[in-house]
Coordinates of C-alpha atoms in Angstrom, one line a residue:
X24 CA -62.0 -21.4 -32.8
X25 CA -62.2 -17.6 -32.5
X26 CA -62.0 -15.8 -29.2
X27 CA -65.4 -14.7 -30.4
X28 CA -66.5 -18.6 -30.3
X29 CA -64.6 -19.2 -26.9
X30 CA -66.2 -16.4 -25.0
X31 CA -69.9 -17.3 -25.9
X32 CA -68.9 -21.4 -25.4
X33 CA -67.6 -20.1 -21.7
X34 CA -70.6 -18.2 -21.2
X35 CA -73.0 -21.1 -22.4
X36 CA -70.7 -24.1 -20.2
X37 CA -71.0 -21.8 -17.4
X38 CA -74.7 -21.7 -17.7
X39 CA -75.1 -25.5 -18.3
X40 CA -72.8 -26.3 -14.8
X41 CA -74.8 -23.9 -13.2
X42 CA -78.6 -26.3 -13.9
X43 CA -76.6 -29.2 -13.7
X44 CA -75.0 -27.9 -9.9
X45 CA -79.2 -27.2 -9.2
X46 CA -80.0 -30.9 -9.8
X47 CA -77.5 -32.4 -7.7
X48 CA -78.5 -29.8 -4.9
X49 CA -82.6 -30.5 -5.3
X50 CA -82.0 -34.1 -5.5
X51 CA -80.9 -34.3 -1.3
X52 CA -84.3 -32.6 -1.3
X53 CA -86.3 -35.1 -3.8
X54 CA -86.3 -38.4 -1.6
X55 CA -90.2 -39.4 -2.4
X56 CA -92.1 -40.2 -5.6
X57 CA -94.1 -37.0 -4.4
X58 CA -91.2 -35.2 -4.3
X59 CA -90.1 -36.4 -7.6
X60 CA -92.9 -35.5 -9.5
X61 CA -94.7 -32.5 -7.7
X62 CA -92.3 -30.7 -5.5
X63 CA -94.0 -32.3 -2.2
X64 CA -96.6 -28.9 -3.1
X65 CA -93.7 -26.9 -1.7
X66 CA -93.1 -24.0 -4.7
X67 CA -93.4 -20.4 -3.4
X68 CA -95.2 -17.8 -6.0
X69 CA -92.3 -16.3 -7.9
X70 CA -91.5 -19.8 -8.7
X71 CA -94.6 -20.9 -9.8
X72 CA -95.2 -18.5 -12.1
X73 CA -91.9 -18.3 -13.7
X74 CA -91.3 -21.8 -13.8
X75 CA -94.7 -22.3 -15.2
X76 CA -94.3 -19.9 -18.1
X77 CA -91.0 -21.3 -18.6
X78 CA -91.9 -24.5 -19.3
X79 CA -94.6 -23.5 -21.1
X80 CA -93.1 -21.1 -23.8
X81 CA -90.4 -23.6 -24.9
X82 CA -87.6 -22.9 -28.0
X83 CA -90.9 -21.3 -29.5
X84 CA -90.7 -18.2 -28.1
X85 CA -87.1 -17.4 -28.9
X86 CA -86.8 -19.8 -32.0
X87 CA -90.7 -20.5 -33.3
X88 CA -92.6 -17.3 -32.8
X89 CA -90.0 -15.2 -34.2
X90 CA -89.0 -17.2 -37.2
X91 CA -93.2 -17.3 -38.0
X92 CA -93.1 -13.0 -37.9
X93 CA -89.6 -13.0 -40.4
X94 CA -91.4 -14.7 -42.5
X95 CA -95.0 -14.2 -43.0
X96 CA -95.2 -10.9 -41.1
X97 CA -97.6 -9.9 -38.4
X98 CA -100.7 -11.9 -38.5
X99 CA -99.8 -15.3 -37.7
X100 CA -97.7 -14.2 -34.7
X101 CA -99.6 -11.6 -33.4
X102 CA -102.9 -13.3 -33.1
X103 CA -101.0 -16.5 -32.0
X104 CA -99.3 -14.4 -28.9
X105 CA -102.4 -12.8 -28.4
X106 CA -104.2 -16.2 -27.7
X107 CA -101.5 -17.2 -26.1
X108 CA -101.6 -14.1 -23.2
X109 CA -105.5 -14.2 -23.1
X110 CA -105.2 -18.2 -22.3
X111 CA -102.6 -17.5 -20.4
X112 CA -104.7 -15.2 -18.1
X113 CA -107.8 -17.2 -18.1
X114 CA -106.0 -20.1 -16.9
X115 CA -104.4 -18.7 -13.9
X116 CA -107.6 -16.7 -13.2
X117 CA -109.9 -19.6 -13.5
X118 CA -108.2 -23.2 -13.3
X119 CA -105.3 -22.4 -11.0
X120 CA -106.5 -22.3 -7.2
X121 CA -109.7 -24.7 -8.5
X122 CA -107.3 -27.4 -9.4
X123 CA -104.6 -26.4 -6.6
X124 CA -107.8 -27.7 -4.3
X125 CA -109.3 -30.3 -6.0
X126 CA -105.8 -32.1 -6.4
X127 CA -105.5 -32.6 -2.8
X128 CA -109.2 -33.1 -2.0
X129 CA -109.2 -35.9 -4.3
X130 CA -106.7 -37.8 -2.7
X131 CA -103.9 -35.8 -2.9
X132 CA -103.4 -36.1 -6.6
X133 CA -99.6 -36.1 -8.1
X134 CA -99.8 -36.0 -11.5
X135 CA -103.2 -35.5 -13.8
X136 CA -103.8 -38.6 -14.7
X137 CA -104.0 -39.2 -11.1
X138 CA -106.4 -36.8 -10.7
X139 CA -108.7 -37.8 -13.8
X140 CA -109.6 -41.0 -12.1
X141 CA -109.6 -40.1 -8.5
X142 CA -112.1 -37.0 -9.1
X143 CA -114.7 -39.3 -11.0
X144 CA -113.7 -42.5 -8.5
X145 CA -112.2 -44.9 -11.1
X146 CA -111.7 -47.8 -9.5
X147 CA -110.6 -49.5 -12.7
X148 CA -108.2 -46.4 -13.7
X149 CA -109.2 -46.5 -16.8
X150 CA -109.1 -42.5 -17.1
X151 CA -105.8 -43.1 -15.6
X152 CA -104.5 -45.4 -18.3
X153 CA -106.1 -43.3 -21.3
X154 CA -104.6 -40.3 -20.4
X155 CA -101.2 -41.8 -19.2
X156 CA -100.8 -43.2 -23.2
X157 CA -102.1 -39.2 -24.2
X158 CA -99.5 -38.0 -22.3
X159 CA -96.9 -40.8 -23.9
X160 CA -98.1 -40.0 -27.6
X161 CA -97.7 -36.2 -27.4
X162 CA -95.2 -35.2 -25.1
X163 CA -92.3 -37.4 -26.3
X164 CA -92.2 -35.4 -29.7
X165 CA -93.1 -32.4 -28.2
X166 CA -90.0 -33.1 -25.9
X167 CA -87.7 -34.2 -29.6
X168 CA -88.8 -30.4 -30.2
X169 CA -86.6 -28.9 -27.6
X170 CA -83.4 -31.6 -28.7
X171 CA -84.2 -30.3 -31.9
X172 CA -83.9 -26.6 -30.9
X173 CA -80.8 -27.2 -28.7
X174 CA -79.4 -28.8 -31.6
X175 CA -79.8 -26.3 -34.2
X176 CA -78.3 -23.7 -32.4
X177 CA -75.0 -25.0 -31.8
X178 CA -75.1 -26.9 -35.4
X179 CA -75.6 -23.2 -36.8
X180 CA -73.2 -21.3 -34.3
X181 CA -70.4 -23.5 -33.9
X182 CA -70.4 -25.9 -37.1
X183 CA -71.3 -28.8 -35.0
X184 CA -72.9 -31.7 -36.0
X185 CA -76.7 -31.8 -35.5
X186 CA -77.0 -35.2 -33.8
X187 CA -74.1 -34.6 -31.6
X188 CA -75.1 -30.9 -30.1
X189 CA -78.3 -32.2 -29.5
X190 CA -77.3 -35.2 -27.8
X191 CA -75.0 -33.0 -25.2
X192 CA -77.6 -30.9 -24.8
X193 CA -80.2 -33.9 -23.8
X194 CA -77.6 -35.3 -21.5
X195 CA -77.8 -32.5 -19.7
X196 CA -80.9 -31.5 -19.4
X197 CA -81.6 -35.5 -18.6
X198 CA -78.9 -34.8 -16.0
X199 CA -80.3 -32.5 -14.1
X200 CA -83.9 -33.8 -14.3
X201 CA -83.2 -37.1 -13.3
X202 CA -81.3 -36.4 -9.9
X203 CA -84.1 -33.4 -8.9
X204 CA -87.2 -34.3 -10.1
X205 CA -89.6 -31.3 -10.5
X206 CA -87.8 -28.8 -7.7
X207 CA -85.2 -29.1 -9.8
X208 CA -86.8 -28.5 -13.0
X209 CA -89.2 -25.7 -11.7
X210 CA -85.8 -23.9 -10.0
X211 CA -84.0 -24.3 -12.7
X212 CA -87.3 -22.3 -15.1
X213 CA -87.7 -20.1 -12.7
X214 CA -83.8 -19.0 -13.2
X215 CA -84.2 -19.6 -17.1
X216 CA -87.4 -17.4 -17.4
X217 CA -84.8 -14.7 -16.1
X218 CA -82.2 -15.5 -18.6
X219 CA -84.8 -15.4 -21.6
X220 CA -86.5 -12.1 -20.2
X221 CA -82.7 -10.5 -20.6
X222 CA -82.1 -12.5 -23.9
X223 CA -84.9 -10.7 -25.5
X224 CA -84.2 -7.3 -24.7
X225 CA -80.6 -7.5 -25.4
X226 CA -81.4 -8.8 -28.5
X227 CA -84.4 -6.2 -29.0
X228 CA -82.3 -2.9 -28.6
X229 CA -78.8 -4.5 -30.1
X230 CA -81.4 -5.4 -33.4
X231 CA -83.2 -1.9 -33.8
X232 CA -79.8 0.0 -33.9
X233 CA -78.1 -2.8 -36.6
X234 CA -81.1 -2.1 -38.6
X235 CA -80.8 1.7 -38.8
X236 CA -83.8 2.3 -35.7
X237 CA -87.1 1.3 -36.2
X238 CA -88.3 3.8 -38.7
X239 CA -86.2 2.3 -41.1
X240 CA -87.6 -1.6 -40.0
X241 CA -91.3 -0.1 -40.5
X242 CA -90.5 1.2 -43.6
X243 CA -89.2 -2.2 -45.1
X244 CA -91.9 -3.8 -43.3
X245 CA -94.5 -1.3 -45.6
X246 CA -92.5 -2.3 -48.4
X247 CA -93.5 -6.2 -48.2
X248 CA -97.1 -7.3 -49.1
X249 CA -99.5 -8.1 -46.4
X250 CA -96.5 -8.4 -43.8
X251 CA -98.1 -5.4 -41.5
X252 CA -101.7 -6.4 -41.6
X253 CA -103.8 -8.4 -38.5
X254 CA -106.0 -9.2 -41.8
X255 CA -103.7 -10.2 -44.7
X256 CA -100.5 -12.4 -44.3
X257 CA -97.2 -12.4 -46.2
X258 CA -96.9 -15.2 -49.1
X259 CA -92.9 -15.6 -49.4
X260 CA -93.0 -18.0 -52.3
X261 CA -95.1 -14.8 -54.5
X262 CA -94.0 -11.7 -52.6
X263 CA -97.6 -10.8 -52.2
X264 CA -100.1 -10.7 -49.8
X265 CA -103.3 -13.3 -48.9
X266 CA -106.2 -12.6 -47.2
X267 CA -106.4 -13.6 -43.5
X268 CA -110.2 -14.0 -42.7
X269 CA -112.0 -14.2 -39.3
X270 CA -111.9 -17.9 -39.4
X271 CA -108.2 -18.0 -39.6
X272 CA -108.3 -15.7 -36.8
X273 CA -110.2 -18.0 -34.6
X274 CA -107.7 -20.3 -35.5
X275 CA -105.0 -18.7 -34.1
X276 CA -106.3 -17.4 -31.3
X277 CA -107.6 -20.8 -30.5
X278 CA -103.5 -21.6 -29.1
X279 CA -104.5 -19.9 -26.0
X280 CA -107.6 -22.9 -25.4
X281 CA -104.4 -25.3 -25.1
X282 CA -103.2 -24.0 -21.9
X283 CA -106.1 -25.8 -20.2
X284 CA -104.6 -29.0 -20.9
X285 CA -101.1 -28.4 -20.6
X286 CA -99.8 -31.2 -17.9
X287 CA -96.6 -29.0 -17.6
X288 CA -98.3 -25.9 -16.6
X289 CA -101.1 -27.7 -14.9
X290 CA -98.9 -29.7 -12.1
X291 CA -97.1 -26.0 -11.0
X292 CA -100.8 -24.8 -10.2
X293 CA -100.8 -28.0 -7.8
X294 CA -97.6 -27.7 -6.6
X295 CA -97.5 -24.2 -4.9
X296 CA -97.6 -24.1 -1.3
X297 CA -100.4 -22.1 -0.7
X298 CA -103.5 -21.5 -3.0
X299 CA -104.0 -18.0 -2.1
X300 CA -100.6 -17.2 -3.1
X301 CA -101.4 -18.2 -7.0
X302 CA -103.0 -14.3 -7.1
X303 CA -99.3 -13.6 -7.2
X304 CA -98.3 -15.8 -9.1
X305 CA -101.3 -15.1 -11.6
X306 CA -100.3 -11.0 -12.0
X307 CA -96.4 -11.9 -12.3
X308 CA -97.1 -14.8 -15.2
X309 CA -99.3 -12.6 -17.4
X310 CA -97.3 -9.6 -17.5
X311 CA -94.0 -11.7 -18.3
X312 CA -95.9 -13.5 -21.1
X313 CA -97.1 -10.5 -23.0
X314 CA -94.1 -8.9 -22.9
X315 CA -91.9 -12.0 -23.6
X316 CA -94.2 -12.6 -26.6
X317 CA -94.7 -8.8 -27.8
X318 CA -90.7 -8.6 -28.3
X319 CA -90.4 -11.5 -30.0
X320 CA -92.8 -10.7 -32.5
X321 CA -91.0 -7.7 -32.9
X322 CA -87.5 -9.4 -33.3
X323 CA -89.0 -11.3 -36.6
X324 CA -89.6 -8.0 -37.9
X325 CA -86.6 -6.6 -37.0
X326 CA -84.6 -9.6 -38.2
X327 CA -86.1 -9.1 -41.7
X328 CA -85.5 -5.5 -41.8
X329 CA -81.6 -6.7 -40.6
X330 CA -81.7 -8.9 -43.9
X331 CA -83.5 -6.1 -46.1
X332 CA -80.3 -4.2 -45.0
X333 CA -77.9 -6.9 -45.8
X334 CA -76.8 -6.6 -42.1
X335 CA -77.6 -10.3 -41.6
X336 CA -78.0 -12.6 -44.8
X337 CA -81.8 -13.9 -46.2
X338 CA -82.2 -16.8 -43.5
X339 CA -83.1 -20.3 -45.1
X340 CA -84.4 -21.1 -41.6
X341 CA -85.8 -18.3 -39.9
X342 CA -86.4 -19.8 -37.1
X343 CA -82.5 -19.2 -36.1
X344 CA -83.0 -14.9 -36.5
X345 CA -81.9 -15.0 -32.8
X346 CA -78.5 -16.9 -33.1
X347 CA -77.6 -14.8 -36.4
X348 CA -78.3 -11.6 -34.2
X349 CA -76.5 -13.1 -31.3
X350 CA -73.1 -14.1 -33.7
X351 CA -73.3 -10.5 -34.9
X352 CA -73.2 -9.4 -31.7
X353 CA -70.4 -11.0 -30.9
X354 CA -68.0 -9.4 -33.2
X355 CA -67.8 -6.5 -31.4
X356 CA -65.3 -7.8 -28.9
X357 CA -65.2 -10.1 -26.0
X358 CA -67.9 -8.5 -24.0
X359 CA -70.3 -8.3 -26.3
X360 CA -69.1 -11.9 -27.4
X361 CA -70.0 -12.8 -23.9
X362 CA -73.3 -11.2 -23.8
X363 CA -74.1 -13.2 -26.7
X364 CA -73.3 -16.1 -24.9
X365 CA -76.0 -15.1 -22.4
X366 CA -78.5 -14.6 -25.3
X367 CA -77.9 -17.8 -26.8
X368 CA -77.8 -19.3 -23.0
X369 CA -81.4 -17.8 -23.3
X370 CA -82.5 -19.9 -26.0
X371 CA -81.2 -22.9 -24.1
X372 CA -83.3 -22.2 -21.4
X373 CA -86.0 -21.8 -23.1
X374 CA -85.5 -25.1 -24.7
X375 CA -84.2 -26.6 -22.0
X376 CA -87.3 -25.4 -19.3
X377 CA -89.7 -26.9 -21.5
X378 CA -88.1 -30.1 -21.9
X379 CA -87.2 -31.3 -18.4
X380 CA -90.9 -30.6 -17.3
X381 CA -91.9 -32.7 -20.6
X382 CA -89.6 -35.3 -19.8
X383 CA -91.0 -35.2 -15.9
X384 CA -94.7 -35.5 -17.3
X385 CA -94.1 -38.3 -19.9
X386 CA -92.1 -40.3 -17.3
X387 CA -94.4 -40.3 -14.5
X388 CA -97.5 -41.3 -16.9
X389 CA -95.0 -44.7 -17.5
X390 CA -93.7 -45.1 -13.8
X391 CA -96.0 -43.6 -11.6
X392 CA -99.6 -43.7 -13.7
X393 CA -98.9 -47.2 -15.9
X394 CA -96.8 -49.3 -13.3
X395 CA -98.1 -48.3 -10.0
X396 CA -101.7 -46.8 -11.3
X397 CA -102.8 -49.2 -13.6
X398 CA -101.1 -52.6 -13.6
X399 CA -100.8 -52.2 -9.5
X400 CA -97.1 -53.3 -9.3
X401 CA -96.5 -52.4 -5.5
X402 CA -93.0 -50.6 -5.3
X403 CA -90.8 -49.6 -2.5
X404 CA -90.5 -46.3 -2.0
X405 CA -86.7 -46.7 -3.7
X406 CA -87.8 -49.0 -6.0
X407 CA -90.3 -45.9 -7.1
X408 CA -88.0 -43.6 -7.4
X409 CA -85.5 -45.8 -9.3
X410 CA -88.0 -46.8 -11.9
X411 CA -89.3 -43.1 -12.5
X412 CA -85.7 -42.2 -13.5
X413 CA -85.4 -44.8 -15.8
X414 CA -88.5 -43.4 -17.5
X415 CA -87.0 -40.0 -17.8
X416 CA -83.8 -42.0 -19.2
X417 CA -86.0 -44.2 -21.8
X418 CA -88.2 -41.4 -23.0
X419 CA -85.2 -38.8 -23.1
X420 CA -83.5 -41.6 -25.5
X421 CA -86.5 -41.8 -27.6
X422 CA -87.0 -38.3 -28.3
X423 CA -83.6 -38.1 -29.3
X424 CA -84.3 -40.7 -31.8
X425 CA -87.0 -38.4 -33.1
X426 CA -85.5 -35.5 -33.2
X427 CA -82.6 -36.5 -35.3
X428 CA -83.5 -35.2 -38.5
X429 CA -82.2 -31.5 -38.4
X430 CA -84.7 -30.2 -41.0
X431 CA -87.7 -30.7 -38.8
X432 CA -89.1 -27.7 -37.1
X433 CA -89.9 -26.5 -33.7
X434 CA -93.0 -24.7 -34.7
X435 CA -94.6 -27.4 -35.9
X436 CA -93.8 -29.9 -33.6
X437 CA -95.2 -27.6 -30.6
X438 CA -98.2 -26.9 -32.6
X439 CA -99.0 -30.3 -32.9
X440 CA -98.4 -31.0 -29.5
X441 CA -100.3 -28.3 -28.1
X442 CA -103.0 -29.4 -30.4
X443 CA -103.2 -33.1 -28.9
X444 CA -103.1 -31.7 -25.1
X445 CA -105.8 -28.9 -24.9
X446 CA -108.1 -31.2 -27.4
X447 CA -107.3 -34.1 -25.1
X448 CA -107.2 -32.9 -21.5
X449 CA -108.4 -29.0 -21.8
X450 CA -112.2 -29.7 -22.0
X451 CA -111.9 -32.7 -19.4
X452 CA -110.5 -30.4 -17.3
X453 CA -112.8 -27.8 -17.3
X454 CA -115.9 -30.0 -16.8
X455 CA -114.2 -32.0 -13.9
X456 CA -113.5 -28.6 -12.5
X457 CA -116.8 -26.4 -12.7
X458 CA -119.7 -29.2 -14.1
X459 CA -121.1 -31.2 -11.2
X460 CA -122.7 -33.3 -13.6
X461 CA -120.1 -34.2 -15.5
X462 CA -119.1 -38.4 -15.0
X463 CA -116.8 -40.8 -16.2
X464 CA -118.3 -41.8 -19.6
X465 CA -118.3 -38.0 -20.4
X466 CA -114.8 -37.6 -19.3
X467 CA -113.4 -40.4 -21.3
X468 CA -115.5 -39.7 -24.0
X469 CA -114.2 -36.2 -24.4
X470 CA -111.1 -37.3 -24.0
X471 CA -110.8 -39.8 -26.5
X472 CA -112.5 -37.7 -29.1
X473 CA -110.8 -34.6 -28.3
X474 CA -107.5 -36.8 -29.2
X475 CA -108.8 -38.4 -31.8
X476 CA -110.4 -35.3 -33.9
X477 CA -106.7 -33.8 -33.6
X478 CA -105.2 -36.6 -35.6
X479 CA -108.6 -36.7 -38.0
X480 CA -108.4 -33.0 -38.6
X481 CA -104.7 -32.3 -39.3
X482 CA -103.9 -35.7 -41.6
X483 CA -107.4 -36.0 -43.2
X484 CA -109.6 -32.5 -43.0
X485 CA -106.6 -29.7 -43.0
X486 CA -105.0 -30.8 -46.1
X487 CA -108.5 -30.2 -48.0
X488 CA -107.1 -26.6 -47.7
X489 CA -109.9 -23.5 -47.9
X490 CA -112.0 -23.0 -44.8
X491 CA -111.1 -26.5 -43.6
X492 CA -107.1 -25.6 -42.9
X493 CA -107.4 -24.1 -40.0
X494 CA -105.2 -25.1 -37.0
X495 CA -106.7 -28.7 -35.8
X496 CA -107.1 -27.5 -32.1
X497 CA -109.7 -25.6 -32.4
X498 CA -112.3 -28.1 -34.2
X499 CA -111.1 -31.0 -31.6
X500 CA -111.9 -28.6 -28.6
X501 CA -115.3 -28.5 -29.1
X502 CA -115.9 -32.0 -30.6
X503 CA -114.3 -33.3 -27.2
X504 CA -116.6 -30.4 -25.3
X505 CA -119.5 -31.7 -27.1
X506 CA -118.6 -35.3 -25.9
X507 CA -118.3 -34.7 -22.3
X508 CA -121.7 -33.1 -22.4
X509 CA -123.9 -35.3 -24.7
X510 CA -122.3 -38.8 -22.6
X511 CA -122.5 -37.2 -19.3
X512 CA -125.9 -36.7 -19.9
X513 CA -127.0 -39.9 -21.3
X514 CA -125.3 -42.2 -19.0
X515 CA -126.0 -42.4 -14.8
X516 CA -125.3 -39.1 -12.9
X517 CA -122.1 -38.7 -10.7
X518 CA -122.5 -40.8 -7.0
X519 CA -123.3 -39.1 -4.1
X520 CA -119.7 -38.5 -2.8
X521 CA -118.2 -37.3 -6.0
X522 CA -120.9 -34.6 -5.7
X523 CA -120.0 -33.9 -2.1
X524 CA -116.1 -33.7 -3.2
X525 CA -117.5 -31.1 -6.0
X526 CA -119.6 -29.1 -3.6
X527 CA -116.7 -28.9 -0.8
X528 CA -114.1 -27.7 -3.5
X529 CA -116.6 -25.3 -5.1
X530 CA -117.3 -23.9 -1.6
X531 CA -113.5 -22.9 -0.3
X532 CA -112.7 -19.5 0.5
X533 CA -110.1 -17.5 -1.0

């Protein structure tokens, strides 16, 4: 191995002690299935919203988003990031400190399930149990997506085999997860949302100067078809340029609707301490998610310029621009081989923020929401927190056993998964939060169809191609909006005491 390879491994291993050292500290502090799963509602502001956008942005941001802009040019990342930072926004804005409230008024609500069937009074859990099996179905590949991303990078960088990279990589993010719970996992985003920001603008200024500035990167980006346009879009295959219409538009901004179902990015909203703090929080998280997503847009562009230039070679998988930068980085000596240790220890912590909160969620819809929700097992407060990290174990194994096939790719895993959870639980959660009228039968109904349309529209309606192939969260958002409404009014109106629990939320200061 070069001294190249050795300082970038030190820099990485150094990295990965570090997350593992802040799961064995958090776990003296996780003794409680509360704890465990939200933090016992203790996270301070800074935390929240990095952690938050940590765990939301995932090996996307520095593997997905820029491998979509090398590739098809502006338009399908640009009006992606830009849903992304509006949803972003809106979400903090409007959900946040509603949810923060509601969570503990309706008895003190851990995880979203929970608070599905405790804000309609669901005696039976079946809300519970519907969207415990949601949360199953899409977050365990949406968690293979991160093992996936962990696995590429060190398969490309250091010539290891797929499986086995991505396997270390799992055990250690299962390490770390399973001994702190969700203080672990939302201290260890908070410090990987600071190792991505300096990831990308390392990797932004080294870039522009390999490619000759960025007059020379426009210029090749003029050069190619449709790649500059917010109306046409880059075809590869032709070398020319296709149309990009308002409906594909919609499409794309449609991403940002997801965040309103997000589990993840949901449970930091109800773990921060105080709800007045998520102001804060709200200001720090939008202006780190449109400049996180601005420069990686910009790095695809870069990165094709870079190949353009024969700097870097024509990438059969674009979405590794980042790790080709970062390995030409490191052939300038040992501290820049170092600092692309840091840089590729960025896009583990990407990858690694998003999947310890996936593999939190997943697990505490099986221990927490299935065991103790549904079936009524009663557990010990040990024998709680021994089950729930089993779950993480069992769930961490199976998308390991999905994400073994190194061809598959981490933009459309995430897409599909995003899909599934702001179809599923976005509209639910808007309704529960802001329509008094909204019951039961309208929350499962949305919920249900909002699911169901995702899988209809993607496998059945997409592939028709035309107007129909647009991006399958969009259509399911509204059928599952249409739902709540239409059942919600056709079946009884909410009791009396849900009502009151509305009005008293809905009537909290700031």
């Amino acid at each position: 191995m070069t001294t190249e390879k050795i300082c970038i491994l030190i820099a990485i291993v150094v990295y990965l002690l570090g997350v593992l050292g802040i799961g064995i500290w958090c776990a003296k502090r996780s003794n409680t299935v509360d704890d465990f799963y939200l933090g016992g509602r203790k996270l301070g502001p800074l935390v929240t919203a990095m952690s938050a956008e940590a765990s939301d942005m995932s090996g996307w941001l520095l593997m997905g988003l820029p491998g979509v802009a090398y590739l098809t040019g502006v338009a399908d990342a640009a009006w992606t990031a830009i849903g992304l930072a509006i949803g972003t926004y809106v979400n903090w804005l409007i959900v946040a400190k509603r949810i923060r409230r509601y969570t503990h008024v309706a008895g003190n609500s851990i995880t979203l399930p929970d608070f599905f069937s405790r804000r309609f009074h669901d005696d039976k859990n079946v809300l519970m149990c519907i969207a415990a099996v949601i949360i199953i179905v899409f977050f365990i590949p949406y968690t293979a997506s991160g093992f996936a991303a962990c696995g590429k990078l060190f398969s490309s960088l250091f010539g290891i085999h797929y499986v086995t990279a991505m396997v270390i990589c799992a055990i250690v993010i299962l390490g770390y997860t399973t001994l702190g719970g969700f203080l672990a996992a939302s201290t260890t985003d908070f410090i990987q949302s600071i190792v991505m920001s300096i990831a990308l603008l390392i990797v932004l200024g080294f870039s522009v100067g390999m490619a000759g500035g960025m007059d020379a990167v426009m210029e090749n980006a003029r050069e190619i078809p449709g790649y500059l346009g917010l109306t046409s879009i880059h075809v590869p295959e032709t070398n020319s340029a296709a149309p990009y219409g308002a409906l594909n538009i919609a499409s794309m901004l449609a991403w940002g609707l997801g965040y309103f179902g997000m589990p993840h990015v949901l449970l930091r909203f109800m773990a921060i301490d105080d709800a007045k703090k998520l102001s804060l929080s709200r200001r720090v998280a939008t202006v780190w998610v449109v400049i996180s997503l601005a420069v990686a847009v910009m790095i695809g562009i870069i990165g094709n310029g870079m190949s353009k230039a024969g700097v870097i070679e024509t990438l059969s998988d674009p979405e590794t621009i980042i790790v080709r930068i970062s390995d030409l980085l490191s052939r300038f000596g040992v501290v820049p081989a170092l600092i692309a240790g840091v840089i590729l220890a960025g896009i583990l912590a990407s990858t690694m923020s998003t999947a310890d909160s996936q593999l939190l969620a997943a697990a505490s819809a099986v221990s927490h929401n299935m065991f103790r929700g549904v079936f009524r097992m009663e557990l010990s407060e040990k024998a709680a927190m021994l089950v729930a990290r089993i779950s993480v174990i069992v769930i961490a194994v199976i998308g390991v056993f999905i994400a073994r096939d190194p061809n598959s790719s981490v933009f459309g895993i995430v897409s599909f998964a995003w899909a599934g959870f702001g179809a599923s639980f976005g509209p639910v959660v808007l309704f529960a939060l802001f329509w008094k009228r909204t019951n039961m039968y309208g929350a499962l109904a949305g919920m249900v169809a909002g699911g169901v349309m995702v899988f209809v529209w993607k496998y059945l309606i997409a592939p028709m191609g035309g107007a129909w192939g647009i991006y399958e969260l969009l259509p399911a958002f509204l059928v599952a909006c249409a739902a709540i409404v239409i059942v919600s009014l056709i079946t009884p109106a909410p009791s009396k005491e849900i009502c009151e629990e509305f009005d008293l939320v809905k009537n909290m200061k700031d």
